[in-house]
Tab-separated table of C-alpha atoms in Angstrom:
chain	number	residue	atom	x	y	z
A	1	MET	CA	0.025	0.355	-0.074
A	2	ARG	CA	0.964	3.497	-0.347
A	3	ALA	CA	1.986	5.279	2.576
A	4	ILE	CA	3.964	8.456	4.021
A	5	ASP	CA	6.449	6.983	6.575
A	6	PRO	CA	9.372	9.534	6.634
A	7	ALA	CA	12.759	7.608	6.910
A	8	ARG	CA	14.119	10.595	8.691
A	9	PRO	CA	13.204	13.880	10.711
A	10	GLY	CA	13.030	16.949	8.894
A	11	GLY	CA	11.090	19.213	6.667
A	12	PRO	CA	8.046	18.921	4.477
A	13	ASP	CA	10.409	17.663	1.525
A	14	VAL	CA	10.614	14.300	3.367
A	15	LEU	CA	7.092	13.518	3.098
A	16	VAL	CA	7.523	11.264	0.079
A	17	VAL	CA	5.051	8.198	-0.577
A	18	SER	CA	6.795	4.820	-0.284
A	19	GLU	CA	5.273	1.186	0.028
A	20	ARG	CA	4.479	-0.717	3.102
A	21	PRO	CA	2.642	-3.872	4.113
A	22	VAL	CA	-0.951	-3.679	4.574
A	23	PRO	CA	-1.757	-4.252	8.227
A	24	GLU	CA	-3.973	-6.868	9.598
A	25	PRO	CA	-6.612	-6.382	12.336
A	26	GLY	CA	-6.156	-8.182	15.546
A	27	PRO	CA	-8.720	-8.830	18.041
A	28	GLY	CA	-11.245	-6.001	18.421
A	29	GLU	CA	-9.739	-4.341	15.681
A	30	VAL	CA	-11.126	-3.363	11.770
A	31	LEU	CA	-8.947	-2.435	8.727
A	32	ILE	CA	-10.293	0.501	7.235
A	33	ARG	CA	-9.438	1.402	3.363
A	34	VAL	CA	-8.684	5.248	3.558
A	35	HIS	CA	-10.420	7.657	1.517
A	36	ALA	CA	-9.191	10.817	3.462
A	37	ALA	CA	-6.914	11.795	6.524
A	38	GLY	CA	-6.571	14.964	8.467
A	39	VAL	CA	-3.824	16.753	9.022
A	40	ASN	CA	-2.874	18.139	12.370
A	41	ARG	CA	-0.431	19.868	14.345
A	42	PRO	CA	1.267	16.931	16.093
A	43	ASP	CA	1.770	15.387	12.711
A	44	VAL	CA	4.158	18.366	11.432
A	45	LEU	CA	5.879	17.692	15.101
A	46	GLN	CA	6.395	13.978	14.525
A	47	ARG	CA	7.900	14.778	10.955
A	48	MET	CA	10.328	16.955	12.673
A	49	GLY	CA	11.358	14.437	14.954
A	50	LEU	CA	9.878	16.538	18.157
A	51	TYR	CA	7.142	14.071	19.130
A	52	SER	CA	7.452	10.768	20.693
A	53	LEU	CA	5.579	7.815	19.411
A	54	PRO	CA	3.324	5.852	22.108
A	55	PRO	CA	4.722	2.270	22.387
A	56	GLY	CA	2.981	0.078	19.657
A	57	ALA	CA	2.046	3.149	17.438
A	58	PRO	CA	2.903	2.899	13.837
A	59	SER	CA	5.539	5.354	12.289
A	60	ILE	CA	3.131	6.354	9.577
A	61	LEU	CA	1.982	9.457	9.929
A	62	GLY	CA	-1.740	10.399	10.518
A	63	LEU	CA	-3.844	10.483	13.554
A	64	GLU	CA	-7.607	10.490	11.787
A	65	CYS	CA	-8.954	9.132	8.944
A	66	ALA	CA	-12.268	8.343	6.904
A	67	GLY	CA	-13.087	5.501	4.971
A	68	GLU	CA	-14.626	2.072	4.737
A	69	VAL	CA	-14.262	-1.161	6.776
A	70	VAL	CA	-12.697	-3.838	4.458
A	71	ALA	CA	-11.724	-6.386	7.018
A	72	THR	CA	-12.745	-7.297	10.891
A	73	GLY	CA	-10.379	-9.005	13.551
A	74	PRO	CA	-11.785	-11.427	15.995
A	75	ASP	CA	-14.275	-10.193	18.501
A	76	VAL	CA	-15.596	-7.234	16.581
A	77	GLY	CA	-18.772	-6.378	17.334
A	78	SER	CA	-21.290	-4.347	15.564
A	79	LEU	CA	-19.082	-3.048	12.413
A	80	ALA	CA	-19.474	-4.746	9.189
A	81	ILE	CA	-17.618	-4.857	5.863
A	82	GLY	CA	-18.457	-1.726	3.759
A	83	ALA	CA	-19.260	0.429	6.779
A	84	PRO	CA	-18.547	4.037	6.218
A	85	VAL	CA	-16.591	5.137	9.055
A	86	THR	CA	-14.623	8.130	10.326
A	87	ALA	CA	-12.020	7.070	13.117
A	88	LEU	CA	-9.189	8.381	15.693
A	89	VAL	CA	-6.193	6.178	15.198
A	90	SER	CA	-2.743	6.311	16.986
A	91	GLY	CA	-0.952	6.889	13.914
A	92	GLY	CA	-0.956	5.298	10.275
A	93	ALA	CA	-3.755	7.412	8.825
A	94	TYR	CA	-1.601	8.904	5.935
A	95	ALA	CA	-1.890	5.315	4.066
A	96	ASP	CA	-4.295	3.314	1.822
A	97	TYR	CA	-5.301	1.266	4.863
A	98	VAL	CA	-5.115	1.482	8.390
A	99	VAL	CA	-5.991	-0.629	11.656
A	100	VAL	CA	-7.930	0.824	14.438
A	101	PRO	CA	-9.913	-0.405	17.365
A	102	GLU	CA	-13.547	-0.452	16.630
A	103	VAL	CA	-14.462	1.526	19.622
A	104	GLN	CA	-12.639	4.382	18.012
A	105	CYS	CA	-14.742	4.484	15.115
A	106	LEU	CA	-17.616	6.694	14.397
A	107	PRO	CA	-20.255	6.554	11.857
A	108	VAL	CA	-19.461	9.130	8.483
A	109	PRO	CA	-22.477	11.595	9.218
A	110	PRO	CA	-25.267	11.526	6.614
A	111	GLY	CA	-24.419	13.529	3.436
A	112	MET	CA	-20.928	14.503	4.478
A	113	ARG	CA	-17.973	13.712	2.270
A	114	PHE	CA	-15.026	11.683	3.585
A	115	ASP	CA	-12.735	14.378	3.325
A	116	GLU	CA	-14.760	16.158	5.633
A	117	ALA	CA	-15.441	13.419	7.685
A	118	ALA	CA	-11.516	12.652	8.163
A	119	THR	CA	-11.029	16.161	9.956
A	120	LEU	CA	-13.497	15.723	12.665
A	121	PRO	CA	-12.179	12.900	15.254
A	122	GLU	CA	-9.037	14.396	16.601
A	123	THR	CA	-10.035	17.672	17.470
A	124	TRP	CA	-13.489	16.610	18.842
A	125	PHE	CA	-12.023	13.620	20.961
A	126	THR	CA	-9.443	16.214	22.061
A	127	VAL	CA	-11.951	19.216	22.939
A	128	TRP	CA	-14.522	16.839	24.392
A	129	ALA	CA	-12.055	15.256	26.780
A	130	ASN	CA	-10.781	18.196	27.959
A	131	LEU	CA	-13.412	20.518	28.193
A	132	THR	CA	-16.073	17.965	29.360
A	133	ASP	CA	-14.282	15.498	31.278
A	134	LEU	CA	-11.459	17.514	32.511
A	135	ALA	CA	-12.361	21.142	32.741
A	136	GLN	CA	-16.039	20.020	34.035
A	137	ALA	CA	-17.293	22.860	31.647
A	138	GLN	CA	-20.716	24.127	32.339
A	139	PRO	CA	-23.400	26.043	30.413
A	140	GLY	CA	-23.238	29.714	31.056
A	141	GLU	CA	-19.676	30.058	31.815
A	142	TRP	CA	-16.577	31.790	30.003
A	143	LEU	CA	-14.250	29.805	27.943
A	144	LEU	CA	-10.791	31.211	26.634
A	145	VAL	CA	-8.848	29.447	23.692
A	146	HIS	CA	-6.244	30.604	21.661
A	147	GLY	CA	-5.798	29.844	17.909
A	148	GLY	CA	-9.553	30.503	17.352
A	149	THR	CA	-9.196	29.447	13.557
A	150	SER	CA	-7.203	26.478	13.797
A	151	GLY	CA	-8.597	23.048	14.001
A	152	ILE	CA	-8.783	22.953	17.890
A	153	GLY	CA	-10.276	26.476	17.810
A	154	THR	CA	-12.924	26.074	15.141
A	155	THR	CA	-13.998	22.838	17.052
A	156	ALA	CA	-14.046	24.500	20.503
A	157	ILE	CA	-16.339	27.465	19.165
A	158	ASP	CA	-18.612	24.585	17.936
A	159	TYR	CA	-18.459	23.150	21.297
A	160	ALA	CA	-19.214	26.614	23.408
A	161	ARG	CA	-22.077	27.532	20.567
A	162	VAL	CA	-23.926	24.114	21.294
A	163	ARG	CA	-23.242	23.500	24.881
A	164	GLY	CA	-24.001	27.103	25.918
A	165	LEU	CA	-20.962	28.327	26.766
A	166	SER	CA	-19.450	32.093	25.917
A	167	ILE	CA	-16.125	31.744	24.249
A	168	ILE	CA	-13.233	34.160	23.807
A	169	VAL	CA	-10.498	33.519	21.134
A	170	THR	CA	-7.250	35.132	20.417
A	171	ALA	CA	-5.934	35.426	16.459
A	172	GLY	CA	-3.183	37.030	14.899
A	173	THR	CA	-5.001	38.994	12.339
A	174	ASP	CA	-8.089	41.116	12.042
A	175	ALA	CA	-9.412	38.939	9.069
A	176	LYS	CA	-8.836	35.461	11.287
A	177	CYS	CA	-10.962	37.293	14.129
A	178	ASP	CA	-13.601	38.483	11.937
A	179	ALA	CA	-13.766	34.439	10.739
A	180	ALA	CA	-13.608	33.361	14.348
A	181	ARG	CA	-16.563	35.549	15.153
A	182	ALA	CA	-18.208	34.575	11.807
A	183	LEU	CA	-18.026	30.654	13.270
A	184	GLY	CA	-19.695	31.813	16.497
A	185	ALA	CA	-16.958	33.010	18.982
A	186	THR	CA	-18.563	35.371	21.389
A	187	HIS	CA	-15.329	37.809	21.209
A	188	ALA	CA	-11.959	37.354	18.965
A	189	ILE	CA	-8.622	38.895	20.191
A	190	ASN	CA	-5.875	39.846	18.185
A	191	TYR	CA	-2.972	38.857	20.260
A	192	ASN	CA	-0.713	41.376	18.178
A	193	ASP	CA	-2.701	44.289	19.647
A	194	GLY	CA	-1.007	43.621	23.199
A	195	ASP	CA	-1.682	41.428	26.283
A	196	PHE	CA	-4.713	39.454	25.982
A	197	ALA	CA	-5.111	38.934	29.847
A	198	PRO	CA	-6.596	42.823	30.474
A	199	ILE	CA	-8.998	42.780	27.542
A	200	VAL	CA	-10.174	39.117	28.449
A	201	ARG	CA	-11.041	40.558	32.349
A	202	GLU	CA	-12.673	43.820	30.488
A	203	LEU	CA	-15.012	41.700	28.179
A	204	THR	CA	-16.227	39.548	31.395
A	205	GLY	CA	-16.965	42.837	33.318
A	206	GLY	CA	-13.883	42.327	35.460
A	207	ARG	CA	-14.599	38.593	36.439
A	208	GLY	CA	-12.352	36.798	34.483
A	209	VAL	CA	-12.919	33.338	32.248
A	210	ASP	CA	-13.969	30.074	33.897
A	211	VAL	CA	-11.796	27.906	31.515
A	212	VAL	CA	-8.594	28.516	29.554
A	213	LEU	CA	-8.279	26.044	27.045
A	214	ASP	CA	-4.250	26.579	26.102
A	215	MET	CA	-2.350	25.280	23.491
A	216	VAL	CA	0.646	27.591	23.545
A	217	GLY	CA	2.304	27.421	26.901
A	218	GLY	CA	5.531	29.315	27.247
A	219	GLU	CA	4.916	32.886	27.952
A	220	TYR	CA	1.097	32.584	27.687
A	221	PHE	CA	0.498	30.566	30.971
A	222	PRO	CA	1.012	33.485	33.468
A	223	ARG	CA	-1.275	35.676	31.086
A	224	ASN	CA	-3.515	32.768	30.939
A	225	LEU	CA	-3.939	32.267	34.957
A	226	ALA	CA	-4.299	36.267	35.072
A	227	ALA	CA	-7.378	36.056	32.748
A	228	LEU	CA	-9.105	33.282	34.744
A	229	ARG	CA	-11.438	34.035	37.673
A	230	ASP	CA	-11.026	33.281	41.376
A	231	GLY	CA	-11.463	29.303	40.971
A	232	GLY	CA	-10.758	29.168	37.550
A	233	ARG	CA	-9.511	26.005	35.640
A	234	HIS	CA	-6.429	26.125	33.160
A	235	VAL	CA	-6.133	22.942	30.747
A	236	SER	CA	-3.046	22.502	28.800
A	237	ILE	CA	-3.053	20.396	25.714
A	238	ALA	CA	0.035	21.706	23.894
A	239	PHE	CA	2.788	23.651	24.248
A	240	GLN	CA	3.830	25.536	20.973
A	241	LYS	CA	5.887	28.052	22.858
A	242	GLY	CA	7.670	25.947	25.375
A	243	ASN	CA	6.874	23.408	28.104
A	244	ARG	CA	8.751	25.046	30.871
A	245	LEU	CA	6.392	27.044	32.508
A	246	GLU	CA	7.171	29.525	35.359
A	247	LEU	CA	4.444	29.456	38.293
A	248	ASP	CA	3.511	31.887	40.638
A	249	VAL	CA	2.515	29.670	43.471
A	250	ALA	CA	1.306	32.119	45.777
A	251	PHE	CA	-0.683	33.477	42.826
A	252	LEU	CA	-2.299	30.275	42.266
A	253	MET	CA	-2.958	29.926	45.797
A	254	ARG	CA	-4.665	33.129	46.121
A	255	LYS	CA	-7.085	33.023	43.324
A	256	ARG	CA	-7.943	28.710	44.007
A	257	LEU	CA	-7.073	27.982	40.596
A	258	HIS	CA	-6.825	24.465	39.235
A	259	VAL	CA	-4.127	23.771	36.529
A	260	THR	CA	-4.221	20.588	34.544
A	261	GLY	CA	-3.596	19.077	31.196
A	262	SER	CA	-3.450	16.098	28.970
A	263	LEU	CA	-2.630	14.277	25.768
A	264	LEU	CA	-4.846	11.977	23.722
A	265	ARG	CA	-2.322	10.064	21.888
A	266	PRO	CA	-1.205	8.100	24.602
A	267	ARG	CA	-4.577	7.267	26.437
A	268	SER	CA	-5.770	3.783	26.310
A	269	VAL	CA	-8.396	1.964	23.841
A	270	ALA	CA	-10.724	2.132	26.760
A	271	GLU	CA	-10.662	5.780	27.372
A	272	LYS	CA	-10.846	6.701	24.116
A	273	GLY	CA	-13.688	4.676	23.164
A	274	ALA	CA	-15.403	5.910	26.214
A	275	ILE	CA	-14.766	9.457	24.260
A	276	ALA	CA	-15.979	7.939	21.183
A	277	LEU	CA	-19.392	6.792	22.560
A	278	ALA	CA	-20.275	10.143	24.530
A	279	LEU	CA	-19.441	11.791	21.020
A	280	ARG	CA	-21.778	9.322	19.031
A	281	ASN	CA	-24.487	10.131	21.625
A	282	GLN	CA	-24.414	13.919	22.042
A	283	VAL	CA	-22.355	15.343	19.271
A	284	TRP	CA	-22.653	13.366	16.128
A	285	PRO	CA	-26.280	13.636	15.972
A	286	LEU	CA	-25.845	17.434	15.833
A	287	PHE	CA	-23.840	16.643	12.611
A	288	ALA	CA	-26.745	14.719	11.301
A	289	ASP	CA	-29.315	17.496	11.936
A	290	GLY	CA	-27.256	20.318	10.390
A	291	THR	CA	-26.395	21.975	13.641
A	292	LEU	CA	-22.833	21.157	13.119
A	293	LYS	CA	-20.825	20.763	10.267
A	294	ALA	CA	-16.997	20.080	9.108
A	295	HIS	CA	-14.498	22.975	8.841
A	296	LEU	CA	-12.671	21.702	5.877
A	297	PHE	CA	-10.188	24.600	4.406
A	298	LYS	CA	-8.295	22.666	1.787
A	299	THR	CA	-7.527	18.949	0.721
A	300	PHE	CA	-4.659	17.858	-1.243
A	301	PRO	CA	-3.853	14.391	-2.673
A	302	LEU	CA	-1.521	12.147	-0.734
A	303	GLU	CA	1.207	12.814	-2.860
A	304	GLN	CA	1.138	16.574	-1.918
A	305	ALA	CA	1.305	15.861	1.906
A	306	ASP	CA	4.169	18.043	1.861
A	307	ASP	CA	2.431	20.862	0.380
A	308	ALA	CA	-0.433	20.282	3.137
A	309	HIS	CA	2.106	20.626	5.917
A	310	ARG	CA	3.609	23.745	4.652
A	311	LEU	CA	-0.147	24.881	4.822
A	312	MET	CA	-0.373	24.075	8.339
A	313	GLU	CA	2.995	25.559	9.462
A	314	SER	CA	2.353	28.802	7.363
A	315	GLY	CA	-1.072	29.537	9.770
A	316	GLY	CA	-2.819	30.520	6.619
A	317	HIS	CA	-5.944	28.309	6.925
A	318	VAL	CA	-9.257	28.278	9.123
A	319	GLY	CA	-10.442	25.224	10.215
A	320	LYS	CA	-9.034	21.754	9.156
A	321	ILE	CA	-6.800	20.457	6.204
A	322	ALA	CA	-7.409	17.071	4.695
A	323	LEU	CA	-5.254	14.579	2.588
A	324	THR	CA	-7.434	12.557	-0.156
A	325	LEU	CA	-6.481	8.828	-1.134
A	326	THR	CA	-9.459	8.223	-3.252
A	327	PRO	CA	-12.498	10.220	-4.732
A	328	ALA	CA	-14.060	12.420	-1.830
A	329	THR	CA	-17.794	11.131	-2.032
A	330	ALA	CA	-19.219	8.965	0.634
């Protein structure tokens, strides 16, 4: 099968198509013929040699895909051959075929193309697990998310919209701020205009937000804490500006803040399956009735994965990027 499995770390030019054996599904697993794969920031980090693979994860890039089930292993329950699915995988989505635990699969929403469906799992699993499970975000609360037009950002805007939260996002241009507001953000701040923390406090009547979902780290961390209300919750899911953070413990204690974080990729199959079940029950019906939609910005054929990564690194997109391996219709 075709696959993107770089022989060495490097720039986008290392993303060349090679041949790899078709994997075989084990107990509780299905083999998916991949029609499309989502492109995510961790893919870029893995390509650069900056992201450690969990034990047993394939070195082939790609954390999410959509396609059809073509084989099943022992102990597979309800998924049948030919079922159109989208799935969260531990790696291997940039390929013609990928093996995935059945419990990490979700149905392709009715009427949705494979390239659109391929962009749903990574961000929805991440946002749901961190805002619902870790932060315990509640209707009526205020949420701050950086990178408002990224895949995580657009998903967080949708999450806030359907879960009854107000959301403030940051973005790097006025045009991206406009795009975030058009998607449903309550407020959008151009982070090049200065420190966002006092602006956040002003927008919330001096109170601060209840939850910060942070992908930046570095010098953003103390600003995030300053933007939180007393008793607020800070959840880290990435650290684009560095993972070494300076913490004023006295400030933390005085404001009774909660600081936590998580990674999705190393979680167990059982944990990911539980997240998938929650999404199936509470989010996927909203795709079926049109309340939610995919935010696909641009697709590239597998052979142009290098250009997809260049677009990701440029930040010139709003929403998600996908690779197509077959025609996009479901």
